[in-house]
Tab-separated table of C-alpha atoms in Angstrom:
chain	number	residue	atom	x	y	z
T	1	LEU	CA	0.000	0.000	0.000
T	2	ILE	CA	2.894	2.381	0.737
T	3	LYS	CA	5.095	3.014	-2.285
T	4	HIS	CA	8.151	5.068	-1.400
T	5	SER	CA	10.333	6.883	-3.899
T	6	ILE	CA	14.002	7.276	-3.029
T	7	GLU	CA	13.886	10.880	-4.237
T	8	GLY	CA	10.971	11.742	-1.935
T	9	LYS	CA	10.399	11.850	1.814
T	10	TRP	CA	7.793	9.879	3.705
T	11	TYR	CA	6.373	12.981	5.422
T	12	GLU	CA	5.632	14.537	2.034
T	13	TYR	CA	2.820	12.047	1.427
T	14	ALA	CA	1.820	11.605	5.080
T	15	ASP	CA	-0.894	13.786	6.575
T	16	ALA	CA	-0.567	15.848	9.748
T	17	ASP	CA	-4.155	15.456	10.941
T	18	ARG	CA	-4.487	15.471	14.679
T	19	SER	CA	-7.254	15.655	17.231
T	20	ASP	CA	-6.761	17.625	20.428
T	21	ALA	CA	-9.887	16.130	21.954
T	22	ASN	CA	-9.732	12.581	23.302
T	23	GLU	CA	-12.494	11.357	21.065
T	24	ALA	CA	-11.317	7.734	21.179
T	25	ASP	CA	-11.481	5.716	24.373
T	26	LYS	CA	-8.775	3.242	25.336
T	27	GLU	CA	-10.655	0.258	23.965
T	28	GLN	CA	-11.255	1.907	20.615
T	29	LEU	CA	-7.660	3.128	20.419
T	30	SER	CA	-6.357	-0.333	21.278
T	31	LYS	CA	-8.513	-1.860	18.562
T	32	VAL	CA	-7.342	0.625	15.944
T	33	GLU	CA	-3.721	0.227	17.000
T	34	GLU	CA	-3.981	-3.545	16.682
T	35	LYS	CA	-5.363	-3.095	13.181
T	36	ALA	CA	-2.590	-0.628	12.360
T	37	THR	CA	0.096	-3.024	13.598
T	38	TYR	CA	-1.277	-5.771	11.375
T	39	LEU	CA	-1.494	-3.537	8.301
T	40	LEU	CA	2.014	-2.148	8.763
T	41	SER	CA	3.475	-5.614	9.316
T	42	ARG	CA	1.721	-6.940	6.218
T	43	ASP	CA	2.888	-4.001	4.133
T	44	ILE	CA	6.480	-4.562	5.263
T	45	ASP	CA	6.227	-8.235	4.261
T	46	VAL	CA	4.895	-7.342	0.820
T	47	HIS	CA	7.595	-4.717	0.394
T	48	ASN	CA	10.315	-7.220	1.289
T	49	GLN	CA	8.904	-9.762	-1.162
T	50	CYS	CA	8.973	-7.140	-3.894
T	51	GLN	CA	12.566	-6.310	-3.037
T	52	PHE	CA	13.944	-9.829	-3.015
T	53	SER	CA	11.981	-11.190	-6.004
T	54	TYR	CA	12.203	-9.611	-9.422
T	55	CYS	CA	9.253	-11.650	-10.740
T	56	LEU	CA	6.641	-10.288	-8.356
T	57	PRO	CA	6.860	-6.642	-9.465
T	58	LEU	CA	6.614	-7.782	-13.078
T	59	GLU	CA	3.530	-9.870	-12.323
T	60	ILE	CA	1.926	-6.931	-10.550
T	61	PHE	CA	2.694	-4.762	-13.554
T	62	LEU	CA	1.134	-7.274	-15.953
T	63	VAL	CA	-1.962	-7.773	-13.814
T	64	SER	CA	-2.690	-4.070	-14.097
T	65	LYS	CA	-3.388	-4.742	-17.829
T	66	GLN	CA	-1.666	-1.549	-18.899
T	67	PRO	CA	-0.102	-1.724	-22.381
T	68	LEU	CA	3.689	-1.999	-22.417
T	69	LYS	CA	5.572	0.376	-24.654
T	70	GLU	CA	8.415	-0.743	-26.891
T	71	GLY	CA	11.391	-1.822	-24.798
T	72	GLU	CA	9.513	-1.216	-21.548
T	73	TYR	CA	9.106	-4.907	-20.756
T	74	PHE	CA	12.829	-5.586	-21.051
T	75	TRP	CA	13.754	-2.466	-19.041
T	76	PHE	CA	11.297	-3.267	-16.270
T	77	ARG	CA	12.530	-6.835	-15.999
T	78	MET	CA	16.200	-5.821	-15.850
T	79	GLU	CA	15.536	-3.005	-13.380
T	80	SER	CA	13.534	-5.209	-11.020
T	81	LYS	CA	16.193	-7.907	-11.266
T	82	ARG	CA	18.911	-5.386	-10.412
T	83	ASN	CA	16.956	-4.074	-7.421
T	84	ALA	CA	16.318	-7.593	-6.165
T	85	SER	CA	19.983	-8.471	-6.535
T	86	GLU	CA	21.039	-5.323	-4.688
T	87	ALA	CA	18.544	-5.918	-1.880
T	88	GLY	CA	19.704	-9.517	-1.548
T	89	TRP	CA	23.318	-8.420	-1.358
T	90	LEU	CA	22.508	-5.810	1.316
T	91	ASN	CA	20.644	-8.417	3.324
T	92	THR	CA	23.659	-10.729	3.120
T	93	VAL	CA	25.920	-7.922	4.332
T	94	ILE	CA	23.647	-7.297	7.326
T	95	VAL	CA	23.919	-10.961	8.307
T	96	GLN	CA	27.544	-11.733	7.472
T	97	GLY	CA	29.369	-8.422	6.982
T	98	THR	CA	31.661	-6.497	9.286
T	99	ALA	CA	30.245	-4.066	11.833
T	100	GLY	CA	30.832	-1.050	9.602
T	101	ASP	CA	29.354	-2.785	6.555
T	102	ARG	CA	26.270	-3.835	8.501
T	103	ILE	CA	25.681	-0.245	9.590
T	104	SER	CA	26.052	0.995	5.998
T	105	ALA	CA	23.693	-1.680	4.677
T	106	MET	CA	21.013	-0.826	7.231
T	107	GLN	CA	21.479	2.843	6.411
T	108	MET	CA	20.816	2.118	2.735
T	109	PHE	CA	17.680	0.120	3.546
T	110	ILE	CA	16.375	3.028	5.640
T	111	GLN	CA	17.110	5.521	2.882
T	112	ARG	CA	15.310	3.376	0.303
T	113	SER	CA	12.093	3.175	2.335
T	114	PRO	CA	11.973	4.396	5.955
T	115	VAL	CA	8.411	3.163	6.448
T	116	HIS	CA	9.448	-0.419	5.728
T	117	ALA	CA	12.853	-0.277	7.457
T	118	LEU	CA	11.862	0.724	10.972
T	119	SER	CA	13.327	-2.527	12.306
T	120	HIS	CA	16.768	-1.564	10.968
T	121	LEU	CA	16.480	1.871	12.559
T	122	ASN	CA	15.487	0.208	15.818
T	123	THR	CA	18.576	-2.006	15.604
T	124	LEU	CA	20.877	1.000	15.229
T	125	VAL	CA	19.245	2.828	18.134
T	126	SER	CA	19.475	-0.306	20.295
T	127	ARG	CA	23.207	-0.468	19.681
T	128	VAL	CA	23.603	3.105	20.866
T	129	GLN	CA	21.600	2.248	23.996
T	130	LYS	CA	24.022	-0.547	24.913
T	131	LYS	CA	26.475	2.065	26.244
T	132	ASN	CA	29.406	0.641	24.319
T	133	PRO	CA	31.387	3.870	23.736
T	134	ARG	CA	33.275	2.666	20.669
T	135	GLU	CA	30.208	1.275	18.903
T	136	ALA	CA	28.040	4.233	19.894
T	137	PHE	CA	30.670	6.664	18.601
T	138	SER	CA	30.593	5.027	15.159
T	139	ILE	CA	26.786	4.923	14.928
T	140	LEU	CA	25.897	8.381	16.276
T	141	SER	CA	26.863	10.272	13.136
T	142	VAL	CA	24.945	7.801	10.945
T	143	LEU	CA	21.782	8.110	13.012
T	144	LYS	CA	22.083	11.877	13.173
T	145	GLU	CA	22.289	12.147	9.385
T	146	LEU	CA	19.385	9.743	8.938
T	147	PHE	CA	17.137	11.592	11.362
T	148	ILE	CA	17.950	14.986	9.852
T	149	ASN	CA	18.054	14.155	6.149
T	150	GLU	CA	15.636	11.248	5.809
T	151	ILE	CA	13.318	10.670	8.728
T	152	LEU	CA	12.255	13.654	10.831
T	153	PRO	CA	9.903	16.290	9.357
T	154	PRO	CA	11.571	19.717	9.225
T	155	THR	CA	8.528	21.840	10.092
T	156	ARG	CA	6.492	19.848	12.604
T	157	LYS	CA	6.730	17.362	15.429
T	158	LEU	CA	5.815	13.711	15.106
T	159	ILE	CA	2.241	12.867	16.058
T	160	PRO	CA	1.438	9.830	18.238
T	161	LEU	CA	-1.466	7.592	17.325
T	162	SER	CA	-3.348	8.665	20.457
T	163	LYS	CA	-3.516	12.229	19.090
T	164	ARG	CA	-5.005	11.179	15.767
T	165	PRO	CA	-8.716	11.335	14.818
T	166	VAL	CA	-9.037	7.538	14.949
T	167	GLY	CA	-12.810	7.662	15.415
T	168	GLU	CA	-13.273	9.238	12.016
T	169	LEU	CA	-10.833	6.820	10.375
T	170	GLU	CA	-12.419	3.736	11.945
T	171	LYS	CA	-15.626	4.360	10.018
T	172	GLN	CA	-13.677	4.423	6.764
T	173	LEU	CA	-11.835	1.230	7.707
T	174	GLU	CA	-15.119	-0.584	8.217
T	175	LYS	CA	-15.950	0.173	4.592
T	176	GLY	CA	-12.659	-1.406	3.511
T	177	GLU	CA	-11.259	1.733	1.913
T	178	LYS	CA	-7.631	1.329	0.824
T	179	ALA	CA	-6.929	5.026	1.324
T	180	ALA	CA	-7.954	4.682	4.970
T	181	GLU	CA	-5.617	1.715	5.384
T	182	ARG	CA	-2.762	3.732	3.909
T	183	ARG	CA	-3.450	6.568	6.335
T	184	LEU	CA	-3.541	4.172	9.264
T	185	ILE	CA	-0.241	2.585	8.224
T	186	MET	CA	1.415	5.998	8.065
T	187	TRP	CA	-0.079	6.994	11.411
T	188	LYS	CA	1.236	3.824	13.013
T	189	PHE	CA	4.665	4.276	11.464
T	190	GLU	CA	4.872	7.869	12.686
T	191	SER	CA	3.760	6.897	16.179
T	192	ASP	CA	6.364	4.116	16.368
T	193	LEU	CA	8.986	6.471	14.973
T	194	LYS	CA	8.223	9.002	17.702
T	195	LYS	CA	8.788	6.368	20.413
T	196	LEU	CA	11.971	5.218	18.719
T	197	TYR	CA	13.321	8.759	18.507
T	198	GLU	CA	12.540	9.275	22.199
T	199	ASN	CA	14.666	6.204	22.922
T	200	PHE	CA	17.454	7.669	20.825
T	201	VAL	CA	17.335	10.962	22.744
T	202	MET	CA	17.446	9.006	26.010
T	203	ALA	CA	20.520	7.212	24.679
T	204	LEU	CA	22.109	10.584	23.889
T	205	GLU	CA	21.420	11.721	27.450
T	206	SER	CA	23.050	8.588	28.799
T	207	LEU	CA	26.109	8.972	26.567
T	208	SER	CA	26.490	12.642	27.475
T	209	ASN	CA	26.707	11.632	31.134
T	210	GLY	CA	29.501	9.143	30.476
T	211	MET	CA	33.145	9.407	31.461
T	212	VAL	CA	34.631	9.324	27.938
T	213	VAL	CA	34.876	12.977	26.925
T	214	ASN	CA	35.022	12.313	23.170
T	215	VAL	CA	31.809	10.299	23.278
T	216	CYS	CA	30.156	12.966	25.447
T	217	ALA	CA	31.191	15.615	22.942
T	218	GLU	CA	29.877	13.575	20.018
T	219	ALA	CA	26.549	13.032	21.795
T	220	CYS	CA	26.231	16.750	22.537
T	221	ARG	CA	27.195	17.634	18.988
T	222	ALA	CA	24.509	15.300	17.658
T	223	ALA	CA	21.981	16.825	20.070
T	224	LEU	CA	22.944	20.320	18.900
T	225	ASP	CA	22.557	19.501	15.202
T	226	LEU	CA	19.220	17.777	15.784
T	227	LEU	CA	17.992	20.707	17.864
T	228	ILE	CA	18.976	23.200	15.175
T	229	GLU	CA	17.489	21.263	12.272
T	230	ARG	CA	14.374	19.539	13.646
T	231	PRO	CA	11.699	20.484	16.235
T	232	GLU	CA	11.124	16.974	17.605
T	233	GLN	CA	12.141	16.512	21.282
T	234	GLU	CA	13.632	20.010	21.352
T	235	GLN	CA	13.024	20.561	25.074
T	236	ARG	CA	14.879	17.413	26.132
T	237	LEU	CA	17.743	18.108	23.751
T	238	LEU	CA	18.027	21.672	25.027
T	239	THR	CA	18.038	20.483	28.645
T	240	LEU	CA	20.753	17.982	27.748
T	241	LEU	CA	22.993	20.720	26.344
T	242	VAL	CA	22.400	23.253	29.117
T	243	ASN	CA	23.068	20.699	31.851
T	244	LYS	CA	26.504	20.037	30.381
T	245	LEU	CA	27.582	23.560	31.376
T	246	GLY	CA	28.248	21.983	34.757
T	247	HIS	CA	30.504	19.254	33.344
T	248	PRO	CA	33.637	18.711	35.473
T	249	ASN	CA	35.872	18.918	32.392
T	250	ARG	CA	36.475	22.634	31.873
T	251	LYS	CA	37.358	22.406	28.185
T	252	PHE	CA	34.209	20.432	27.503
T	253	ALA	CA	32.027	22.858	29.472
T	254	SER	CA	33.618	25.741	27.590
T	255	ARG	CA	32.836	23.976	24.321
T	256	LEU	CA	29.186	23.769	25.376
T	257	VAL	CA	29.111	27.572	25.619
T	258	GLY	CA	30.079	27.629	21.945
T	259	TYR	CA	27.402	25.048	21.124
T	260	LEU	CA	24.697	27.140	22.775
T	261	MET	CA	25.977	30.253	21.016
T	262	LYS	CA	25.657	28.470	17.682
T	263	LEU	CA	22.137	27.371	18.592
T	264	THR	CA	20.995	30.932	19.338
T	265	GLN	CA	22.621	32.187	16.140
T	266	LYS	CA	21.000	29.541	13.948
T	267	GLN	CA	17.651	29.679	15.768
T	268	PRO	CA	17.266	33.230	17.154
T	269	ASN	CA	13.603	32.627	17.980
T	270	MET	CA	14.688	30.043	20.536
T	271	ARG	CA	16.652	32.558	22.613
T	272	PRO	CA	13.895	33.155	25.225
T	273	ILE	CA	13.474	29.386	25.664
T	274	VAL	CA	17.226	28.901	26.001
T	275	VAL	CA	17.427	31.726	28.554
T	276	LYS	CA	14.678	30.110	30.654
T	277	GLU	CA	16.515	26.794	30.627
T	278	VAL	CA	19.810	28.426	31.602
T	279	GLU	CA	18.005	30.313	34.374
T	280	ARG	CA	16.780	27.014	35.812
T	281	LEU	CA	20.360	25.766	35.823
T	282	ILE	CA	21.707	28.895	37.531
T	283	TYR	CA	19.187	28.758	40.381
T	284	ARG	CA	19.408	25.012	40.864
T	285	LYS	CA	20.346	23.830	44.340
T	286	ASN	CA	23.923	22.665	44.876
T	287	ILE	CA	25.017	24.079	41.524
T	288	SER	CA	28.729	24.790	41.340
T	289	CYS	CA	30.081	28.310	40.941
T	290	ARG	CA	31.916	27.212	37.817
T	291	ALA	CA	28.668	26.073	36.192
T	292	GLN	CA	27.116	29.434	37.050
T	293	LEU	CA	30.167	31.151	35.580
T	294	TYR	CA	29.833	29.300	32.270
T	295	ALA	CA	26.092	29.991	32.221
T	296	VAL	CA	26.601	33.726	32.770
T	297	THR	CA	29.405	33.751	30.192
T	298	PHE	CA	27.045	32.279	27.617
T	299	LEU	CA	24.248	34.724	28.440
T	300	ALA	CA	26.674	37.647	28.244
T	301	GLN	CA	27.773	36.611	24.746
T	302	MET	CA	24.284	36.029	23.376
T	303	GLN	CA	23.393	38.446	20.607
T	304	LEU	CA	20.798	41.107	21.413
T	305	ASN	CA	18.984	43.371	18.981
T	306	ALA	CA	17.227	46.695	19.391
T	307	GLY	CA	13.800	45.059	19.671
T	308	ASP	CA	14.793	42.487	22.291
T	309	VAL	CA	13.528	44.530	25.244
T	310	GLU	CA	11.756	41.643	26.990
T	311	LEU	CA	14.699	39.314	26.460
T	312	ALA	CA	17.139	41.877	27.854
T	313	ALA	CA	14.821	42.459	30.821
T	314	SER	CA	14.776	38.706	31.494
T	315	LEU	CA	18.562	38.643	31.409
T	316	LEU	CA	18.802	41.545	33.847
T	317	THR	CA	16.371	39.788	36.182
T	318	ILE	CA	18.627	36.726	36.162
T	319	TYR	CA	21.749	38.797	36.772
T	320	ILE	CA	20.180	40.718	39.657
T	321	GLY	CA	18.905	37.527	41.278
T	322	LEU	CA	22.261	35.782	41.024
T	323	PHE	CA	24.021	38.908	42.240
T	324	ARG	CA	21.873	38.946	45.376
T	325	ILE	CA	22.496	35.257	46.016
T	326	LEU	CA	26.267	35.625	45.742
T	327	ILE	CA	26.360	38.677	47.990
T	328	ALA	CA	24.068	37.024	50.551
T	329	LYS	CA	26.379	34.011	50.671
T	330	GLN	CA	29.354	36.397	50.885
T	331	LYS	CA	30.891	34.625	47.900
T	332	ILE	CA	32.542	37.527	46.143
T	333	ASP	CA	34.391	35.441	43.575
T	334	ASP	CA	36.121	37.877	41.236
T	335	LYS	CA	35.621	35.760	38.114
T	336	ILE	CA	31.888	35.269	38.382
T	337	ILE	CA	31.248	38.781	39.726
T	338	SER	CA	33.240	40.252	36.848
T	339	ALA	CA	31.369	38.103	34.323
T	340	LEU	CA	28.073	39.062	35.936
T	341	LEU	CA	28.846	42.764	35.799
T	342	THR	CA	30.056	42.512	32.204
T	343	ALA	CA	26.828	40.746	31.257
T	344	THR	CA	24.750	43.369	33.072
T	345	ASN	CA	26.604	46.205	31.354
T	346	ARG	CA	25.940	44.585	27.999
T	347	ALA	CA	22.231	43.918	28.562
T	348	PHE	CA	21.381	47.184	30.319
T	349	PRO	CA	21.220	49.460	27.222
T	350	TYR	CA	18.566	47.161	25.712
T	351	ALA	CA	16.307	47.341	28.785
T	352	LYS	CA	16.767	50.675	30.494
T	353	ASN	CA	13.289	50.386	31.985
T	354	GLU	CA	14.855	47.968	34.476
T	355	ALA	CA	17.022	50.752	35.939
T	356	GLU	CA	14.765	51.152	38.978
T	357	ARG	CA	15.300	47.550	39.976
T	358	LEU	CA	19.049	47.877	39.654
T	359	THR	CA	19.243	51.120	41.613
T	360	LYS	CA	18.099	49.185	44.678
T	361	GLU	CA	21.395	47.308	44.481
T	362	ILE	CA	23.611	50.423	44.440
T	363	ASP	CA	24.855	49.962	48.021
T	364	THR	CA	25.722	46.358	47.228
T	365	LEU	CA	27.568	47.452	44.103
T	366	TYR	CA	29.673	49.901	46.094
T	367	LYS	CA	30.479	47.108	48.532
T	368	VAL	CA	31.712	44.943	45.666
T	369	LEU	CA	33.639	47.898	44.275
T	370	HIS	CA	35.698	48.320	47.438
T	371	GLN	CA	36.300	44.598	48.087
T	372	SER	CA	37.242	43.300	44.630
T	373	ASN	CA	40.212	43.521	42.298
T	374	PHE	CA	40.560	46.252	39.704
T	375	ASN	CA	38.996	44.321	36.821
T	376	THR	CA	35.821	43.615	38.797
T	377	ALA	CA	35.863	47.146	40.205
T	378	LEU	CA	36.064	48.585	36.700
T	379	GLN	CA	33.011	46.600	35.588
T	380	THR	CA	31.197	47.770	38.719
T	381	LEU	CA	32.071	51.383	37.968
T	382	LYS	CA	30.767	51.016	34.416
T	383	LEU	CA	27.492	49.591	35.690
T	384	LEU	CA	27.147	52.284	38.346
T	385	HIS	CA	27.810	54.967	35.747
T	386	GLN	CA	25.066	53.619	33.474
T	387	LEU	CA	22.615	53.360	36.359
T	388	LEU	CA	23.285	56.805	37.752
T	389	VAL	CA	23.136	58.502	34.353
T	390	THR	CA	19.803	56.813	33.642
T	391	SER	CA	18.240	57.514	37.034
T	392	GLU	CA	19.311	60.108	39.596
T	393	GLY	CA	22.493	61.428	38.012
T	394	ILE	CA	26.099	60.783	38.964
T	395	SER	CA	26.659	61.330	42.667
T	396	ASP	CA	29.681	62.534	44.630
T	397	ARG	CA	29.965	59.045	46.061
T	398	PHE	CA	30.673	57.662	42.590
T	399	TYR	CA	33.346	60.267	41.840
T	400	SER	CA	35.012	59.633	45.176
T	401	ALA	CA	35.077	55.860	44.676
T	402	PHE	CA	36.365	56.222	41.115
T	403	TYR	CA	39.085	58.658	42.206
T	404	ARG	CA	40.363	56.295	44.912
T	405	LYS	CA	40.234	53.260	42.628
T	406	LEU	CA	42.537	54.914	40.084
T	407	LEU	CA	45.454	54.043	42.361
T	408	ASP	CA	44.761	50.337	41.736
T	409	VAL	CA	45.071	50.533	37.949
T	410	GLU	CA	46.661	47.345	36.573
T	411	HIS	CA	48.908	46.867	33.556
T	412	SER	CA	46.348	45.465	31.117
T	413	ALA	CA	45.698	46.944	27.688
T	414	LYS	CA	42.081	45.763	27.667
T	415	GLN	CA	41.387	47.190	31.110
T	416	GLN	CA	43.105	50.465	30.254
T	417	SER	CA	40.957	50.844	27.148
T	418	GLN	CA	37.799	50.465	29.236
T	419	LEU	CA	39.244	52.702	31.954
T	420	PHE	CA	39.997	55.617	29.648
T	421	GLY	CA	36.617	55.277	27.957
T	422	LEU	CA	34.817	55.488	31.290
T	423	LEU	CA	37.124	58.253	32.501
T	424	TYR	CA	36.427	60.394	29.449
T	425	LYS	CA	32.640	59.990	29.725
T	426	THR	CA	32.750	60.744	33.450
T	427	MET	CA	34.884	63.895	33.244
T	428	LYS	CA	33.207	65.191	30.103
T	429	ASN	CA	29.817	65.442	31.812
T	430	ASP	CA	31.033	66.551	35.246
T	431	SER	CA	29.882	70.079	36.039
T	432	GLU	CA	32.517	70.548	38.774
T	433	THR	CA	35.603	71.897	37.010
T	434	GLN	CA	37.850	71.532	40.043
T	435	ARG	CA	36.973	67.857	40.342
T	436	VAL	CA	37.858	67.277	36.692
T	437	ILE	CA	41.185	69.006	37.255
T	438	ALA	CA	41.812	66.745	40.246
T	439	PHE	CA	41.187	63.679	38.061
T	440	ILE	CA	43.567	65.037	35.429
T	441	LYS	CA	46.280	65.606	38.037
T	442	ARG	CA	45.927	62.060	39.345
T	443	MET	CA	46.154	60.585	35.858
T	444	LEU	CA	49.273	62.634	35.127
T	445	GLN	CA	50.806	61.452	38.397
T	446	LEU	CA	50.073	57.829	37.464
T	447	SER	CA	51.562	58.339	34.000
T	448	VAL	CA	54.980	59.017	35.509
T	449	ASN	CA	55.265	55.421	36.731
T	450	ARG	CA	53.289	53.710	33.971
T	451	SER	CA	54.012	52.634	30.433
T	452	ALA	CA	54.415	54.995	27.507
T	453	ALA	CA	51.087	53.779	26.105
T	454	PHE	CA	49.348	54.709	29.357
T	455	ALA	CA	50.914	58.171	29.344
T	456	ALA	CA	49.989	58.713	25.694
T	457	ALA	CA	46.394	57.642	26.330
T	458	THR	CA	46.225	60.027	29.278
T	459	LEU	CA	47.401	62.934	27.133
T	460	VAL	CA	44.908	62.047	24.395
T	461	VAL	CA	42.028	62.015	26.889
T	462	ILE	CA	43.152	65.350	28.353
T	463	SER	CA	43.388	66.934	24.904
T	464	LYS	CA	39.901	65.697	24.034
T	465	LEU	CA	38.559	67.130	27.280
T	466	ILE	CA	40.187	70.494	26.637
T	467	GLU	CA	38.596	70.592	23.191
T	468	GLU	CA	35.208	70.021	24.797
T	469	ARG	CA	35.867	72.243	27.823
T	470	PRO	CA	38.427	75.010	27.179
T	471	SER	CA	37.805	76.364	30.679
T	472	LEU	CA	39.982	73.570	32.058
T	473	ILE	CA	43.094	75.531	31.021
T	474	LEU	CA	44.002	78.017	33.750
T	475	VAL	CA	45.867	80.880	32.088
T	476	SER	CA	46.379	82.720	35.362
T	477	LYS	CA	45.667	82.084	39.002
T	478	SER	CA	45.051	84.754	41.589
T	479	ALA	CA	47.281	84.598	44.641
T	480	ASN	CA	45.715	84.072	48.020
T	481	VAL	CA	47.169	87.059	49.919
T	482	SER	CA	45.400	86.296	53.145
């Protein structure tokens, strides 16, 4: 009943009818499923007979009583004989060939007709489930390519038989309609395929939790590609990837950050879903600080656009919550605090309406500023500057903290670039001329003992300030006679 063309895909001639209402009771569903199992099994048997016997297709062709064109009889006979010979050879390879040859032969059977080769697909998935790292490693790429290129629909999820309008179809089956039988066969195949793919995803989860890093990486890579290309089981695959941010191997966890970045770039509409999943990881009990660090690092690198106000607000909510937790636990780890502040600085311009929530944390930010190293302090100063400019204006407390922190400047080109950028913005908008002059004096004092690049950058900033504010140059100064 099901005739599959190698050039086509099974989901192109399968329907996507579904019923949200539970119109079929368990007894009716069981009856229809039993009928579907029988029809699918019979169709597979007929398909196999057609494959392994070149006479049967010819007989079927002749029974149809359609006139044969010149040369068509000979071509049909030779073609069917070739197909039967090829199928017989593939079957022999599956029984007697090497492990690699057996996998290739089953792959070819699946490509020729997925509907009739579900048993071969089940065999490959079962081998992955056996937790043999070497065998699983060799099969994962084959299964991934099959699921993406041959089996899974690109625009919809698989539909189980229980979600189909079986009540409507049962009436057609009672009339003996062949079209209804074809539909039922396809429904049964799709339902079985959904269960089989769930087993495969479970096998990926198991492999990703193993001790062999290469196999874990291959499982995660397969999960990433499947998640990017096909919607089926996307939540479980996403959870699998996000959970690996807490992997004890640092290189592997760092690689997962790249995987998630690729996912959000290829599927930008999934960013809110990914953020929610990462948020669950961050707030999970007994989560390690390193896992939180990798999670924040990923969120900080995620691309944001001008219209992503809600997404940026969600990110800021996560950052504020984690910030409170770390401060409450008195875990001022410079790495994670610095990453958190960098992420907040990056997300803040896209969601300035969240400024009020952040201003409540100003005292905490000043506490971090005074207790952390210069890199973390610089990120804190940048965040405070953004907050104060957006809300109440820059306060004397900020200028005082910034002025004192200049003595802790480290020899880092990246930090110095951020420092001079913040310094220029701060002094440019400061209405107190004497305070700006005090900042300039301190920078000149620091330049004496710093590198030539630092001194040059200081002079450039001063020259830019003088261009903006000529009043900074004191031509004369009145003496204080008293």
